[in-house]
Short mmCIF file of C-alpha atoms in Angstrom, two decimals:
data_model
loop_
_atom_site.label_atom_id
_atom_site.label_comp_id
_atom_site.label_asym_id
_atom_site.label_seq_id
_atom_site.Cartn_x
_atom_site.Cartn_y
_atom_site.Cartn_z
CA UNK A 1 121.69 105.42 97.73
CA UNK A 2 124.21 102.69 98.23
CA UNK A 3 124.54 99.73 100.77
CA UNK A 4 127.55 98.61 102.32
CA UNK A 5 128.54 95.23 102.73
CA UNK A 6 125.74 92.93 103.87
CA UNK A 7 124.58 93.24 107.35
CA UNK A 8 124.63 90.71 109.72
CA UNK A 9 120.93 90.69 110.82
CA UNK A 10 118.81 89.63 107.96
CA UNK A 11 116.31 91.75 109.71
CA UNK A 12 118.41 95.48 109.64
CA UNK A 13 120.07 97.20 106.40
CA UNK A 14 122.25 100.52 106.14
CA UNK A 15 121.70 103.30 103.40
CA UNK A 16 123.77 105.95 102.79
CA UNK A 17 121.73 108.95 101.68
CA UNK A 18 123.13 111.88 100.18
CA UNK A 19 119.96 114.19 99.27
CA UNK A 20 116.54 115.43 101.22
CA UNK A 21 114.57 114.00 97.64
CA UNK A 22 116.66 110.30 98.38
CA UNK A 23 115.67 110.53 101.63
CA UNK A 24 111.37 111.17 100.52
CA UNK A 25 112.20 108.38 97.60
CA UNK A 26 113.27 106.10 100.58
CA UNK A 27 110.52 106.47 102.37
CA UNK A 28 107.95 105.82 99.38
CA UNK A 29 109.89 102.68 98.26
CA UNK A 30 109.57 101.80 102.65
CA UNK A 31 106.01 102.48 102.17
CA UNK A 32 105.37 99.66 99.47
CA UNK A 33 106.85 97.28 102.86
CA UNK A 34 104.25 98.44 104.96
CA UNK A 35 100.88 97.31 106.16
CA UNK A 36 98.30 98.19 108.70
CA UNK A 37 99.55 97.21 112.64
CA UNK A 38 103.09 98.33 111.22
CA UNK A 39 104.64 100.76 113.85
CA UNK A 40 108.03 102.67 112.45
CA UNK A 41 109.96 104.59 114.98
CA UNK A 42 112.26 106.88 114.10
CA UNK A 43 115.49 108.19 115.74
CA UNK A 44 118.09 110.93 114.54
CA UNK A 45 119.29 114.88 115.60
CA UNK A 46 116.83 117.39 114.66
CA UNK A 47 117.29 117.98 110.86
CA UNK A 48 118.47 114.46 110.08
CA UNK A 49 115.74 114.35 107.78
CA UNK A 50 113.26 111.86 110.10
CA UNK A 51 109.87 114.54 108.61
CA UNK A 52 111.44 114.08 105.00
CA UNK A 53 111.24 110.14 105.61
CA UNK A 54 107.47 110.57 106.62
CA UNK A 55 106.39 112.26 104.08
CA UNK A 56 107.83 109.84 101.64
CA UNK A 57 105.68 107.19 103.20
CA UNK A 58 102.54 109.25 103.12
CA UNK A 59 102.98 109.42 99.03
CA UNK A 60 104.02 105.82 98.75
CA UNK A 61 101.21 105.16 101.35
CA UNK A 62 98.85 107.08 99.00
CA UNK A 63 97.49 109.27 101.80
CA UNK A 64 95.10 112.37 102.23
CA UNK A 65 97.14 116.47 103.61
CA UNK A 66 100.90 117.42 103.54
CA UNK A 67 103.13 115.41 105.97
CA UNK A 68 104.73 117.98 108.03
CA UNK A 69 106.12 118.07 111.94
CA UNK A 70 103.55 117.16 114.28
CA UNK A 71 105.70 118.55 116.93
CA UNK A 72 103.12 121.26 118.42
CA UNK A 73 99.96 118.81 117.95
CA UNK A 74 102.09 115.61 118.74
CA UNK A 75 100.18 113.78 116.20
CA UNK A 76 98.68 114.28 112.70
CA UNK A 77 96.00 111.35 111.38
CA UNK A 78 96.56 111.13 106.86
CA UNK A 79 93.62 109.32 105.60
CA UNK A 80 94.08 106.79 103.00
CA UNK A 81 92.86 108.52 99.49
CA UNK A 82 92.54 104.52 98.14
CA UNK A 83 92.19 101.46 100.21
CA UNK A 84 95.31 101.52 102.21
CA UNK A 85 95.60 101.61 105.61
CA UNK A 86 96.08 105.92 107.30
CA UNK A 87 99.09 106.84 108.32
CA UNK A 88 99.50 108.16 112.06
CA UNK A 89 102.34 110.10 112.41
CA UNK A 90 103.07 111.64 116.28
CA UNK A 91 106.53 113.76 117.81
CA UNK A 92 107.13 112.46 121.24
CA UNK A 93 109.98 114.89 121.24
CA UNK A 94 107.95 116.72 123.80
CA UNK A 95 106.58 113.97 125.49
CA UNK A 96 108.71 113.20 129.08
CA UNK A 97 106.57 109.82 129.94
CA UNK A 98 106.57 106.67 128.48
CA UNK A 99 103.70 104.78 126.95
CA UNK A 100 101.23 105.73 129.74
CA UNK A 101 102.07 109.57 128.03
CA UNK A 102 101.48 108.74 125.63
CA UNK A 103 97.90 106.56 125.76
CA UNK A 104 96.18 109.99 125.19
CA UNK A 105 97.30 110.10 122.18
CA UNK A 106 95.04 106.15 121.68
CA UNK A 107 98.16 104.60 119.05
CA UNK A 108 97.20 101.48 120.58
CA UNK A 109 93.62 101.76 119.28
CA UNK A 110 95.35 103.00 115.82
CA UNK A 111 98.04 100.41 115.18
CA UNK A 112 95.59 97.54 114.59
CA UNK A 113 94.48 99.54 111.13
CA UNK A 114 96.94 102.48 110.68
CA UNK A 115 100.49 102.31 109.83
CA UNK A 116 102.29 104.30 113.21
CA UNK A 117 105.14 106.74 112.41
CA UNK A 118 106.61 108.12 116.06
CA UNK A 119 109.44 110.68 115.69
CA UNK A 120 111.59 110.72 119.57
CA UNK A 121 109.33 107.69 119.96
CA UNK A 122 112.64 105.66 121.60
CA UNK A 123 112.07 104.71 125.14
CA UNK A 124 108.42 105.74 124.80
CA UNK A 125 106.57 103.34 122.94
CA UNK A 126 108.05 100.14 122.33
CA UNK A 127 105.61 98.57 124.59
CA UNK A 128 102.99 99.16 121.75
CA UNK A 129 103.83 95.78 119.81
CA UNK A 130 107.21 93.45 119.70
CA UNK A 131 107.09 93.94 115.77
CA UNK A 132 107.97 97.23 114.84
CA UNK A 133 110.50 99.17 113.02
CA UNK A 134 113.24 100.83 113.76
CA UNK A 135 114.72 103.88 111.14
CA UNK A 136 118.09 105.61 113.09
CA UNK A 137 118.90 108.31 110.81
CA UNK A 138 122.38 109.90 111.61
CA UNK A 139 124.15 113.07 110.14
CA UNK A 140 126.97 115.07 110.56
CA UNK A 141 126.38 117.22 113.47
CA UNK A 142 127.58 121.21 113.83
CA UNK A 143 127.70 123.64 111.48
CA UNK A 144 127.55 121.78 108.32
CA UNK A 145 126.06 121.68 105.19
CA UNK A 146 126.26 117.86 104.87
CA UNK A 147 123.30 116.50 103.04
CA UNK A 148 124.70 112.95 103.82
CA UNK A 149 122.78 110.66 106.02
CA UNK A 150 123.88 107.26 107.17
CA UNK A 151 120.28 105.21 107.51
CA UNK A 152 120.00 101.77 109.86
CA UNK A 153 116.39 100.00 109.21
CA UNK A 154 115.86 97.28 112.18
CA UNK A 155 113.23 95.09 112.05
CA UNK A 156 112.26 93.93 115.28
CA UNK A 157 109.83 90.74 116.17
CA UNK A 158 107.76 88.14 114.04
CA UNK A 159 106.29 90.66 111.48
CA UNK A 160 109.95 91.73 110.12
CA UNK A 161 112.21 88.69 110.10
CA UNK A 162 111.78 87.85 106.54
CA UNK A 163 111.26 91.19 105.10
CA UNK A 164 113.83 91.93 102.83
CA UNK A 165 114.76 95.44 103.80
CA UNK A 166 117.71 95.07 101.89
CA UNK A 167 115.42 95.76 98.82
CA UNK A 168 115.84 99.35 99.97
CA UNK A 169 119.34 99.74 98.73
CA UNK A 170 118.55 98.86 95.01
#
C-alpha cells in the first residue's frame, strides 16, 4: 500500500490498494485503532472490497465465526474470543429508512461496547454518534479486472482527531 502526499485533514488518509489480501491486512492493522463505541461506515460499488475490509478487522479484532455479507440478515454479531470488544457488522444496502430503520436492528444499544461496521450505512446512521469513521473505498468500475482500490479513512468528531490514521500507510 502506498500514501500519497500528506492529506490536509490530520483526521483522513488515502491508501492505494492493489490486492483483496492488502485490503484484509488493512483492515487488521485498522483494527489495532479501534475500541468499543467505535462506529466505521463504509462506502464503495459492490465488489470494492468493503466485506474484505471487515473481515480484516474481525482477525485483528480477535473475534468469534467467518466475516461474510450480512446482506440477507442485515447484521451479523462476532463475539470477542479474548477481551476485546464484538464486532457488529450490518448491510443497510437494503435498508430505504434512515436511523429510525434501522433502530430494529438496536446499534445504538451495541455501540457503547461493540465496535459498529455498517456497509451502505451513508445517509442512514450518522445520527448514531458524531465520532465515527468513515472508509470510502473506490474502484474502477465496468468490466474490469482491476484489483486496485483507492481508500479515504475520515475521522469524524472528538474520538478521531488525534488518531494517526496515517499509520495505515506504513
Amino acid at each position: 500500500m502506498e500514501a500519497p502526499a500528506a492529506p490536509h485533514n490530520p483526521a483522513e488518509t488515502q491508501l492505494t490498494v492493489t490486492s483483496p489480501e492488502q485490503m484484509r491486512e488493512l483492515g487488521r492493522r485498522l483494527a489495532k485503532l479501534l475500541r468499543a463505541g467505535d462506529l466505521v461506515m463504509l462506502t464503495g460499488e459492490l465488489g470494492a472490497g468493503k466485506t474484505t475490509l471487515t473481515r480484516g478487522l474481525g482477525e485483528g479484532l480477535g473475534v468469534r465465526g467467518a466475516v461474510t455479507s450480512p446482506t440477507f440478515v442485515i447484521a451479523r454479531v462476532h463475539p470477542s474470543l479474548g477481551d476485546g470488544p464484538p464486532l457488529v457488522h450490518a448491510d443497510a444496502y437494503r435498508l430505504s429508512g434512515g436511523l429510525d430503520e434501522m433502530e430494529d436492528l438496536d446499534l445504538d444499544v451495541s455501540l457503547p461496547d461493540s465496535v459498529i461496521v455498517v456497509e451502505w450505512g451513508e445517509g442512514k446512521v450518522e445520527e448514531l454518534t458524531e465520532d465515527r469513521l468513515q472508509v470510502v473505498i473506490h474502484r474502477a468500475v465496468g468490466d474490469t479486472t482491476d484489483e486496485v482500490r483507492h481508500v479515504t479513512l475520515t475521522g469524524q468528531g472528538e474520538r478521531w482527531a488525534s488518531v494517526g490514521l496515517e499509520a495505515l500507510a506504513a
